[in-house]
Amino acid sequence: MKLAKRVSTLTPSTTLAITAKAKELKEQGHDVIGLGAGEPDFNTPQYIINAAVRSMEEGHTKYTPSAGLPKLKEAIIGKFERDQQITYKPSEILVGSGAKHVLYTLFQAILDEGDEVIIPTPYWVSYPEQVKLADGNPVYIEGLESNDFKVTAEQLEQAITIKTKAFILNSPSNPTGSMYSAEELRELGEVCLKHDILIVSDEIYEKLVYDGATHTSIAQLSTELKEQTLVVNGVSKSHSMTGWRIGYAAGNKEIINAMTNLASHSTSNPTTNAQYGTIAAYTEDDGSVEQMREAFEDRLNQVYEKLIAIPGVSCVKLKVLFIFSLM
């Protein structure tokens, strides 16, 4: 059978391929350290597991609304109010099967053939592939080392054409480990407002910040920027729930509605017990999330000191994530 043209140039996720190979070698008894996908090595906190198990024992094993349980939407709204001082309505929230699925659904909802999406480099491997699967064209702008691998408002302005539909903003950034300041975000946002370009703000690593750094969401800077931004987040990194596959989007009601319609024909709904676990993640707290963050910060400092002690090796000390770029 001849396959569709849309998959002919599609490349598999290299990070997931490396991770799968590492796990395979471990099962064969090899002493292997996997350096593929960004996956915390801690187990999911027990209170979250308990909530998911309890939900199944109580009979919550059926379909849910395509956009997610109302109680989970309320928990996500509460999270935004606590962390970013932003208020969303339930109609502005979509829960999906992981942040990756949410992004995929978004691009399917907003892109027509030939539409352009601006992607700063270096970038997470799935961004351009998802854009291409929606018949869009990725347009790259380089984040220079001299600017901590971040792009500037001037670069963004120069990359915009009449076909530009969206700008992907990943802060904290995978794989660079950089994070935009409020002023940098405001400058980028002004460009997007000027040209009516959707800001896709991927904030999946927001909790993994170190050295007293504070994450700022571009959506919290003004009412206008909130309305221009679709925030994408999830619990995979913050709560070590990578396999639970729960992510979400917050933003424009019309976009969320279109994404919900698409999701209803692709996944029906996110896994029910995982949604109940996520409700616990955002409404309860036993301190384990902060303990994980502190452990990552301690490891980061130790690895950094060992790396710079190697002759001929240099690297940037990160303030976010658990990823190093060697030079």
Short mmCIF file of N, CA and C in Angstrom, two decimals, residues 148-317:
data_model
loop_
_atom_site.label_atom_id
_atom_site.label_comp_id
_atom_site.label_asym_id
_atom_site.label_seq_id
_atom_site.Cartn_x
_atom_site.Cartn_y
_atom_site.Cartn_z
N ASP A 148 22.00 33.98 25.14
CA ASP A 148 21.50 32.82 25.89
C ASP A 148 20.52 32.00 25.06
N PHE A 149 20.76 31.94 23.75
CA PHE A 149 19.95 31.15 22.83
C PHE A 149 18.50 31.64 22.75
N LYS A 150 18.28 32.90 23.06
CA LYS A 150 16.94 33.48 22.97
C LYS A 150 16.86 34.36 21.73
N VAL A 151 15.65 34.47 21.16
CA VAL A 151 15.46 35.34 20.00
C VAL A 151 14.99 36.71 20.47
N THR A 152 15.18 37.69 19.62
CA THR A 152 14.81 39.06 19.96
C THR A 152 13.56 39.50 19.20
N ALA A 153 12.97 40.58 19.66
CA ALA A 153 11.80 41.13 18.99
C ALA A 153 12.14 41.55 17.56
N GLU A 154 13.37 42.05 17.36
CA GLU A 154 13.80 42.45 16.02
C GLU A 154 13.86 41.25 15.08
N GLN A 155 14.39 40.14 15.56
CA GLN A 155 14.44 38.92 14.75
C GLN A 155 13.03 38.44 14.40
N LEU A 156 12.16 38.48 15.38
CA LEU A 156 10.78 38.05 15.14
C LEU A 156 10.11 38.93 14.09
N GLU A 157 10.29 40.23 14.22
CA GLU A 157 9.70 41.17 13.26
C GLU A 157 10.15 40.87 11.84
N GLN A 158 11.43 40.58 11.66
CA GLN A 158 11.99 40.32 10.34
C GLN A 158 11.49 39.01 9.73
N ALA A 159 11.08 38.07 10.56
CA ALA A 159 10.66 36.75 10.07
C ALA A 159 9.19 36.72 9.68
N ILE A 160 8.43 37.72 10.03
CA ILE A 160 6.99 37.71 9.81
C ILE A 160 6.66 38.03 8.35
N THR A 161 5.72 37.27 7.79
CA THR A 161 5.21 37.52 6.44
C THR A 161 3.68 37.53 6.51
N ILE A 162 3.05 37.74 5.38
CA ILE A 162 1.58 37.74 5.35
C ILE A 162 1.02 36.34 5.64
N LYS A 163 1.88 35.31 5.58
CA LYS A 163 1.43 33.95 5.83
C LYS A 163 1.65 33.51 7.28
N THR A 164 2.28 34.36 8.08
CA THR A 164 2.59 33.96 9.45
C THR A 164 1.31 33.84 10.27
N LYS A 165 1.14 32.70 10.91
CA LYS A 165 -0.06 32.44 11.71
C LYS A 165 0.23 32.37 13.21
N ALA A 166 1.42 31.86 13.56
CA ALA A 166 1.70 31.66 14.98
C ALA A 166 3.20 31.75 15.24
N PHE A 167 3.52 32.00 16.51
CA PHE A 167 4.89 32.05 17.00
C PHE A 167 4.98 31.15 18.21
N ILE A 168 5.89 30.17 18.17
CA ILE A 168 6.05 29.25 19.29
C ILE A 168 7.07 29.83 20.26
N LEU A 169 6.64 30.00 21.49
CA LEU A 169 7.49 30.52 22.55
C LEU A 169 7.62 29.44 23.62
N ASN A 170 8.81 28.93 23.80
CA ASN A 170 9.05 27.86 24.78
C ASN A 170 9.97 28.41 25.88
N SER A 171 9.37 28.77 26.99
CA SER A 171 10.12 29.35 28.10
C SER A 171 9.53 28.87 29.42
N PRO A 172 10.33 28.16 30.22
CA PRO A 172 11.72 27.73 30.04
C PRO A 172 11.86 26.82 28.82
N SER A 173 13.03 26.93 28.19
CA SER A 173 13.23 26.31 26.88
C SER A 173 13.91 24.95 26.94
N ASN A 174 13.32 24.00 26.23
CA ASN A 174 13.94 22.72 25.93
C ASN A 174 14.33 22.77 24.45
N PRO A 175 15.59 22.68 24.08
CA PRO A 175 16.69 22.10 24.86
C PRO A 175 17.71 23.10 25.40
N THR A 176 17.48 24.40 25.27
CA THR A 176 18.56 25.34 25.58
C THR A 176 18.72 25.63 27.07
N GLY A 177 17.65 25.44 27.84
CA GLY A 177 17.72 25.78 29.25
C GLY A 177 17.67 27.27 29.52
N SER A 178 17.27 28.06 28.53
CA SER A 178 17.16 29.50 28.72
C SER A 178 15.74 29.86 29.13
N MET A 179 15.57 31.06 29.69
CA MET A 179 14.26 31.52 30.11
C MET A 179 14.17 33.02 29.85
N TYR A 180 13.08 33.44 29.24
CA TYR A 180 12.91 34.85 28.88
C TYR A 180 12.48 35.66 30.09
N SER A 181 13.00 36.88 30.17
CA SER A 181 12.60 37.80 31.22
C SER A 181 11.23 38.40 30.87
N ALA A 182 10.61 39.04 31.85
CA ALA A 182 9.32 39.68 31.60
C ALA A 182 9.44 40.75 30.51
N GLU A 183 10.53 41.51 30.53
CA GLU A 183 10.71 42.56 29.53
C GLU A 183 10.90 41.97 28.14
N GLU A 184 11.68 40.90 28.04
CA GLU A 184 11.87 40.24 26.74
C GLU A 184 10.55 39.69 26.22
N LEU A 185 9.77 39.10 27.10
CA LEU A 185 8.46 38.57 26.71
C LEU A 185 7.55 39.70 26.24
N ARG A 186 7.58 40.80 26.94
CA ARG A 186 6.72 41.93 26.58
C ARG A 186 7.09 42.45 25.19
N GLU A 187 8.37 42.52 24.88
CA GLU A 187 8.80 43.00 23.56
C GLU A 187 8.37 42.05 22.45
N LEU A 188 8.52 40.76 22.69
CA LEU A 188 8.06 39.77 21.70
C LEU A 188 6.55 39.84 21.54
N GLY A 189 5.87 40.01 22.65
CA GLY A 189 4.42 40.08 22.61
C GLY A 189 3.91 41.27 21.83
N GLU A 190 4.59 42.39 21.94
CA GLU A 190 4.17 43.58 21.21
C GLU A 190 4.22 43.36 19.70
N VAL A 191 5.24 42.63 19.26
CA VAL A 191 5.35 42.31 17.83
C VAL A 191 4.17 41.44 17.39
N CYS A 192 3.84 40.45 18.20
CA CYS A 192 2.74 39.56 17.86
C CYS A 192 1.41 40.28 17.88
N LEU A 193 1.22 41.19 18.82
CA LEU A 193 0.00 41.99 18.86
C LEU A 193 -0.11 42.88 17.63
N LYS A 194 1.00 43.47 17.24
CA LYS A 194 1.03 44.36 16.09
C LYS A 194 0.58 43.65 14.81
N HIS A 195 1.00 42.39 14.66
CA HIS A 195 0.71 41.65 13.43
C HIS A 195 -0.41 40.62 13.61
N ASP A 196 -1.05 40.61 14.78
CA ASP A 196 -2.15 39.67 15.08
C ASP A 196 -1.70 38.22 14.85
N ILE A 197 -0.60 37.87 15.51
CA ILE A 197 -0.05 36.52 15.42
C ILE A 197 -0.30 35.80 16.75
N LEU A 198 -0.79 34.58 16.66
CA LEU A 198 -1.05 33.80 17.87
C LEU A 198 0.27 33.41 18.53
N ILE A 199 0.36 33.65 19.83
CA ILE A 199 1.52 33.22 20.61
C ILE A 199 1.20 31.87 21.22
N VAL A 200 1.98 30.86 20.87
CA VAL A 200 1.82 29.52 21.45
C VAL A 200 2.89 29.39 22.54
N SER A 201 2.48 29.52 23.79
CA SER A 201 3.43 29.56 24.89
C SER A 201 3.51 28.19 25.57
N ASP A 202 4.55 27.45 25.26
CA ASP A 202 4.78 26.12 25.84
C ASP A 202 5.53 26.30 27.16
N GLU A 203 4.83 26.03 28.27
CA GLU A 203 5.39 26.29 29.59
C GLU A 203 5.52 25.01 30.42
N ILE A 204 5.78 23.89 29.75
CA ILE A 204 5.79 22.59 30.41
C ILE A 204 6.87 22.48 31.48
N TYR A 205 7.95 23.26 31.36
CA TYR A 205 9.04 23.18 32.33
C TYR A 205 9.00 24.30 33.38
N GLU A 206 7.86 24.93 33.55
CA GLU A 206 7.80 26.13 34.40
C GLU A 206 8.24 25.88 35.84
N LYS A 207 8.06 24.68 36.37
CA LYS A 207 8.39 24.41 37.77
C LYS A 207 9.86 24.08 37.99
N LEU A 208 10.59 23.77 36.92
CA LEU A 208 11.98 23.37 37.07
C LEU A 208 12.90 24.56 36.87
N VAL A 209 12.85 25.48 37.82
CA VAL A 209 13.69 26.68 37.78
C VAL A 209 14.55 26.72 39.04
N TYR A 210 15.79 27.26 38.89
CA TYR A 210 16.77 27.17 39.96
C TYR A 210 17.40 28.54 40.26
N ASP A 211 18.27 28.53 41.27
CA ASP A 211 19.02 29.73 41.66
C ASP A 211 18.11 30.92 41.94
N GLY A 212 16.93 30.65 42.46
CA GLY A 212 16.02 31.74 42.79
C GLY A 212 15.31 32.36 41.60
N ALA A 213 15.49 31.76 40.41
CA ALA A 213 14.83 32.30 39.22
C ALA A 213 13.32 32.11 39.32
N THR A 214 12.58 32.97 38.64
CA THR A 214 11.12 32.91 38.64
C THR A 214 10.60 32.87 37.21
N HIS A 215 9.72 31.92 36.95
CA HIS A 215 9.12 31.82 35.62
C HIS A 215 8.00 32.85 35.46
N THR A 216 7.98 33.51 34.30
CA THR A 216 6.91 34.44 33.96
C THR A 216 6.21 33.94 32.71
N SER A 217 4.89 33.87 32.75
CA SER A 217 4.11 33.55 31.56
C SER A 217 3.81 34.82 30.80
N ILE A 218 3.98 34.78 29.50
CA ILE A 218 3.68 35.97 28.69
C ILE A 218 2.21 36.35 28.82
N ALA A 219 1.36 35.38 29.13
CA ALA A 219 -0.08 35.65 29.23
C ALA A 219 -0.43 36.48 30.46
N GLN A 220 0.46 36.55 31.44
CA GLN A 220 0.15 37.29 32.65
C GLN A 220 0.58 38.75 32.59
N LEU A 221 1.19 39.16 31.49
CA LEU A 221 1.75 40.51 31.41
C LEU A 221 0.72 41.58 31.10
N SER A 222 -0.36 41.21 30.41
CA SER A 222 -1.42 42.18 30.11
C SER A 222 -2.64 41.43 29.61
N THR A 223 -3.76 42.10 29.67
CA THR A 223 -5.00 41.51 29.16
C THR A 223 -4.89 41.23 27.68
N GLU A 224 -4.26 42.14 26.95
CA GLU A 224 -4.12 41.98 25.50
C GLU A 224 -3.26 40.75 25.17
N LEU A 225 -2.17 40.57 25.91
CA LEU A 225 -1.30 39.42 25.66
C LEU A 225 -1.97 38.12 26.07
N LYS A 226 -2.74 38.14 27.12
CA LYS A 226 -3.49 36.94 27.52
C LYS A 226 -4.42 36.50 26.39
N GLU A 227 -5.11 37.46 25.78
CA GLU A 227 -6.04 37.14 24.70
C GLU A 227 -5.33 36.70 23.42
N GLN A 228 -4.05 37.10 23.27
CA GLN A 228 -3.28 36.76 22.08
C GLN A 228 -2.53 35.44 22.24
N THR A 229 -2.57 34.85 23.43
CA THR A 229 -1.73 33.70 23.77
C THR A 229 -2.55 32.46 24.05
N LEU A 230 -2.06 31.34 23.56
CA LEU A 230 -2.58 30.04 23.97
C LEU A 230 -1.48 29.36 24.79
N VAL A 231 -1.72 29.21 26.08
CA VAL A 231 -0.74 28.59 26.97
C VAL A 231 -0.91 27.08 26.92
N VAL A 232 0.21 26.37 26.77
CA VAL A 232 0.21 24.90 26.79
C VAL A 232 1.06 24.44 27.96
N ASN A 233 0.53 23.53 28.76
CA ASN A 233 1.25 23.05 29.93
C ASN A 233 0.79 21.64 30.25
N GLY A 234 1.29 21.09 31.34
CA GLY A 234 0.92 19.74 31.74
C GLY A 234 1.63 19.36 33.02
N VAL A 235 1.45 18.10 33.42
CA VAL A 235 2.01 17.64 34.69
C VAL A 235 3.16 16.65 34.52
N SER A 236 3.58 16.40 33.28
CA SER A 236 4.61 15.39 33.04
C SER A 236 5.91 15.70 33.76
N LYS A 237 6.40 16.93 33.62
CA LYS A 237 7.69 17.30 34.19
C LYS A 237 7.56 17.71 35.65
N SER A 238 6.56 18.55 35.96
CA SER A 238 6.43 19.11 37.30
C SER A 238 6.12 18.05 38.35
N HIS A 239 5.29 17.05 37.98
CA HIS A 239 4.84 16.05 38.94
C HIS A 239 5.32 14.65 38.60
N SER A 240 6.29 14.55 37.68
CA SER A 240 6.84 13.25 37.27
C SER A 240 5.73 12.30 36.84
N MET A 241 4.91 12.78 35.91
CA MET A 241 3.75 12.02 35.42
C MET A 241 3.82 11.83 33.91
N THR A 242 5.00 11.55 33.38
CA THR A 242 5.17 11.47 31.93
C THR A 242 4.27 10.44 31.27
N GLY A 243 4.09 9.29 31.91
CA GLY A 243 3.28 8.24 31.32
C GLY A 243 1.79 8.41 31.51
N TRP A 244 1.38 9.36 32.32
CA TRP A 244 -0.04 9.57 32.57
C TRP A 244 -0.71 10.28 31.39
N ARG A 245 0.06 11.02 30.63
CA ARG A 245 -0.37 11.73 29.43
C ARG A 245 -1.53 12.68 29.69
N ILE A 246 -1.26 13.69 30.51
CA ILE A 246 -2.22 14.77 30.74
C ILE A 246 -1.53 16.11 30.47
N GLY A 247 -2.07 16.83 29.51
CA GLY A 247 -1.64 18.19 29.23
C GLY A 247 -2.87 19.05 29.04
N TYR A 248 -2.67 20.35 28.88
CA TYR A 248 -3.84 21.20 28.70
C TYR A 248 -3.46 22.49 27.99
N ALA A 249 -4.48 23.12 27.43
CA ALA A 249 -4.33 24.42 26.79
C ALA A 249 -5.29 25.40 27.44
N ALA A 250 -4.88 26.66 27.49
CA ALA A 250 -5.72 27.72 28.03
C ALA A 250 -5.63 28.93 27.11
N GLY A 251 -6.78 29.43 26.70
CA GLY A 251 -6.76 30.59 25.81
C GLY A 251 -8.10 30.85 25.14
N ASN A 252 -8.02 31.44 23.97
CA ASN A 252 -9.17 31.87 23.20
C ASN A 252 -10.25 30.80 23.10
N LYS A 253 -11.48 31.18 23.46
CA LYS A 253 -12.60 30.23 23.50
C LYS A 253 -12.87 29.58 22.15
N GLU A 254 -12.77 30.34 21.07
CA GLU A 254 -13.03 29.78 19.74
C GLU A 254 -12.00 28.73 19.37
N ILE A 255 -10.74 29.00 19.68
CA ILE A 255 -9.69 28.02 19.40
C ILE A 255 -9.89 26.77 20.25
N ILE A 256 -10.18 26.97 21.53
CA ILE A 256 -10.41 25.83 22.43
C ILE A 256 -11.59 24.99 21.94
N ASN A 257 -12.63 25.63 21.47
CA ASN A 257 -13.80 24.90 20.97
C ASN A 257 -13.45 24.07 19.74
N ALA A 258 -12.66 24.67 18.84
CA ALA A 258 -12.24 23.93 17.64
C ALA A 258 -11.36 22.75 18.01
N MET A 259 -10.45 22.95 18.96
CA MET A 259 -9.59 21.87 19.43
C MET A 259 -10.41 20.77 20.09
N THR A 260 -11.44 21.16 20.83
CA THR A 260 -12.30 20.18 21.49
C THR A 260 -13.02 19.31 20.47
N ASN A 261 -13.52 19.93 19.40
CA ASN A 261 -14.19 19.16 18.35
C ASN A 261 -13.24 18.17 17.69
N LEU A 262 -12.01 18.61 17.45
CA LEU A 262 -11.01 17.72 16.87
C LEU A 262 -10.69 16.56 17.82
N ALA A 263 -10.49 16.89 19.09
CA ALA A 263 -10.15 15.87 20.07
C ALA A 263 -11.26 14.83 20.21
N SER A 264 -12.51 15.27 20.05
CA SER A 264 -13.63 14.34 20.18
C SER A 264 -13.58 13.24 19.12
N HIS A 265 -12.89 13.50 18.02
CA HIS A 265 -12.78 12.51 16.95
C HIS A 265 -11.43 11.80 16.93
N SER A 266 -10.54 12.17 17.85
CA SER A 266 -9.22 11.53 17.87
C SER A 266 -9.00 10.69 19.12
N THR A 267 -9.27 11.26 20.28
CA THR A 267 -9.02 10.52 21.53
C THR A 267 -10.28 10.31 22.37
N SER A 268 -11.41 10.88 21.97
CA SER A 268 -12.65 10.89 22.75
C SER A 268 -12.49 11.71 24.02
N ASN A 269 -11.54 11.32 24.87
CA ASN A 269 -11.24 12.10 26.07
C ASN A 269 -9.90 11.64 26.64
N PRO A 270 -9.26 12.46 27.46
CA PRO A 270 -8.05 12.00 28.15
C PRO A 270 -8.42 10.86 29.11
N THR A 271 -7.46 10.01 29.43
CA THR A 271 -7.71 8.87 30.31
C THR A 271 -8.33 9.32 31.62
N THR A 272 -9.43 8.67 31.99
CA THR A 272 -10.24 9.14 33.11
C THR A 272 -9.48 9.12 34.43
N ASN A 273 -8.85 8.00 34.78
CA ASN A 273 -8.18 7.94 36.08
C ASN A 273 -6.98 8.89 36.14
N ALA A 274 -6.34 9.15 34.98
CA ALA A 274 -5.24 10.11 34.95
C ALA A 274 -5.75 11.52 35.23
N GLN A 275 -6.96 11.82 34.78
CA GLN A 275 -7.54 13.13 35.08
C GLN A 275 -7.78 13.29 36.58
N TYR A 276 -8.27 12.23 37.22
CA TYR A 276 -8.48 12.32 38.67
C TYR A 276 -7.15 12.46 39.42
N GLY A 277 -6.12 11.79 38.93
CA GLY A 277 -4.81 11.97 39.53
C GLY A 277 -4.31 13.40 39.40
N THR A 278 -4.60 14.02 38.25
CA THR A 278 -4.16 15.39 38.02
C THR A 278 -4.94 16.38 38.88
N ILE A 279 -6.20 16.09 39.15
CA ILE A 279 -6.96 16.93 40.08
C ILE A 279 -6.24 16.98 41.43
N ALA A 280 -5.80 15.81 41.90
CA ALA A 280 -5.05 15.76 43.16
C ALA A 280 -3.74 16.52 43.05
N ALA A 281 -3.06 16.39 41.91
CA ALA A 281 -1.78 17.07 41.71
C ALA A 281 -1.92 18.58 41.90
N TYR A 282 -3.05 19.13 41.46
CA TYR A 282 -3.25 20.59 41.50
C TYR A 282 -4.06 21.08 42.70
N THR A 283 -4.59 20.17 43.50
CA THR A 283 -5.38 20.61 44.65
C THR A 283 -4.80 20.13 45.98
N GLU A 284 -3.85 19.20 45.94
CA GLU A 284 -3.20 18.72 47.14
C GLU A 284 -1.69 18.94 46.97
N ASP A 285 -0.95 18.85 48.07
CA ASP A 285 0.49 19.06 48.00
C ASP A 285 1.15 18.46 49.24
N ASP A 286 2.00 17.46 49.02
CA ASP A 286 2.71 16.87 50.16
C ASP A 286 4.18 17.27 50.19
N GLY A 287 4.53 18.27 49.35
CA GLY A 287 5.90 18.76 49.33
C GLY A 287 6.82 18.02 48.39
N SER A 288 6.34 16.95 47.76
CA SER A 288 7.22 16.12 46.93
C SER A 288 7.65 16.82 45.65
N VAL A 289 6.79 17.70 45.10
CA VAL A 289 7.16 18.41 43.87
C VAL A 289 8.36 19.32 44.13
N GLU A 290 8.34 20.03 45.24
CA GLU A 290 9.46 20.90 45.59
C GLU A 290 10.70 20.07 45.93
N GLN A 291 10.52 18.92 46.55
CA GLN A 291 11.65 18.05 46.85
C GLN A 291 12.33 17.58 45.57
N MET A 292 11.54 17.26 44.55
CA MET A 292 12.11 16.86 43.26
C MET A 292 12.88 18.01 42.64
N ARG A 293 12.29 19.21 42.69
CA ARG A 293 12.97 20.37 42.12
C ARG A 293 14.30 20.62 42.81
N GLU A 294 14.32 20.52 44.12
CA GLU A 294 15.56 20.73 44.88
C GLU A 294 16.60 19.67 44.52
N ALA A 295 16.15 18.44 44.34
CA ALA A 295 17.08 17.37 43.97
C ALA A 295 17.67 17.62 42.58
N PHE A 296 16.83 18.09 41.65
CA PHE A 296 17.34 18.39 40.31
C PHE A 296 18.35 19.54 40.36
N GLU A 297 18.07 20.53 41.18
CA GLU A 297 19.00 21.66 41.29
C GLU A 297 20.34 21.21 41.86
N ASP A 298 20.31 20.34 42.86
CA ASP A 298 21.54 19.82 43.45
C ASP A 298 22.33 19.01 42.42
N ARG A 299 21.63 18.17 41.66
CA ARG A 299 22.30 17.38 40.61
C ARG A 299 22.90 18.28 39.55
N LEU A 300 22.12 19.30 39.15
CA LEU A 300 22.61 20.23 38.13
C LEU A 300 23.92 20.87 38.56
N ASN A 301 23.98 21.33 39.80
CA ASN A 301 25.19 21.97 40.30
C ASN A 301 26.37 21.02 40.31
N GLN A 302 26.12 19.78 40.71
CA GLN A 302 27.19 18.79 40.76
C GLN A 302 27.71 18.46 39.36
N VAL A 303 26.77 18.25 38.41
CA VAL A 303 27.17 17.92 37.05
C VAL A 303 27.93 19.08 36.42
N TYR A 304 27.46 20.30 36.66
CA TYR A 304 28.12 21.48 36.11
C TYR A 304 29.58 21.56 36.58
N GLU A 305 29.81 21.39 37.87
CA GLU A 305 31.17 21.46 38.40
C GLU A 305 32.06 20.38 37.82
N LYS A 306 31.52 19.20 37.61
CA LYS A 306 32.32 18.11 37.04
C LYS A 306 32.62 18.35 35.56
N LEU A 307 31.65 18.91 34.85
CA LEU A 307 31.85 19.16 33.42
C LEU A 307 32.91 20.21 33.16
N ILE A 308 32.85 21.33 33.89
CA ILE A 308 33.80 22.40 33.63
C ILE A 308 35.21 22.04 34.10
N ALA A 309 35.31 20.95 34.88
CA ALA A 309 36.63 20.50 35.31
C ALA A 309 37.32 19.67 34.24
N ILE A 310 36.59 19.30 33.17
CA ILE A 310 37.16 18.52 32.08
C ILE A 310 37.87 19.46 31.11
N PRO A 311 39.15 19.23 30.83
CA PRO A 311 39.88 20.11 29.90
C PRO A 311 39.22 20.14 28.52
N GLY A 312 39.06 21.34 27.99
CA GLY A 312 38.50 21.50 26.64
C GLY A 312 36.99 21.48 26.58
N VAL A 313 36.32 21.31 27.71
CA VAL A 313 34.86 21.27 27.74
C VAL A 313 34.32 22.52 28.43
N SER A 314 33.35 23.14 27.81
CA SER A 314 32.68 24.28 28.44
C SER A 314 31.18 24.10 28.29
N CYS A 315 30.44 24.66 29.20
CA CYS A 315 28.99 24.60 29.12
C CYS A 315 28.41 25.77 29.89
N VAL A 316 27.17 26.08 29.57
CA VAL A 316 26.47 27.16 30.23
C VAL A 316 25.76 26.59 31.45
N LYS A 317 25.90 27.25 32.60
CA LYS A 317 25.18 26.80 33.78
C LYS A 317 23.72 27.21 33.67
#
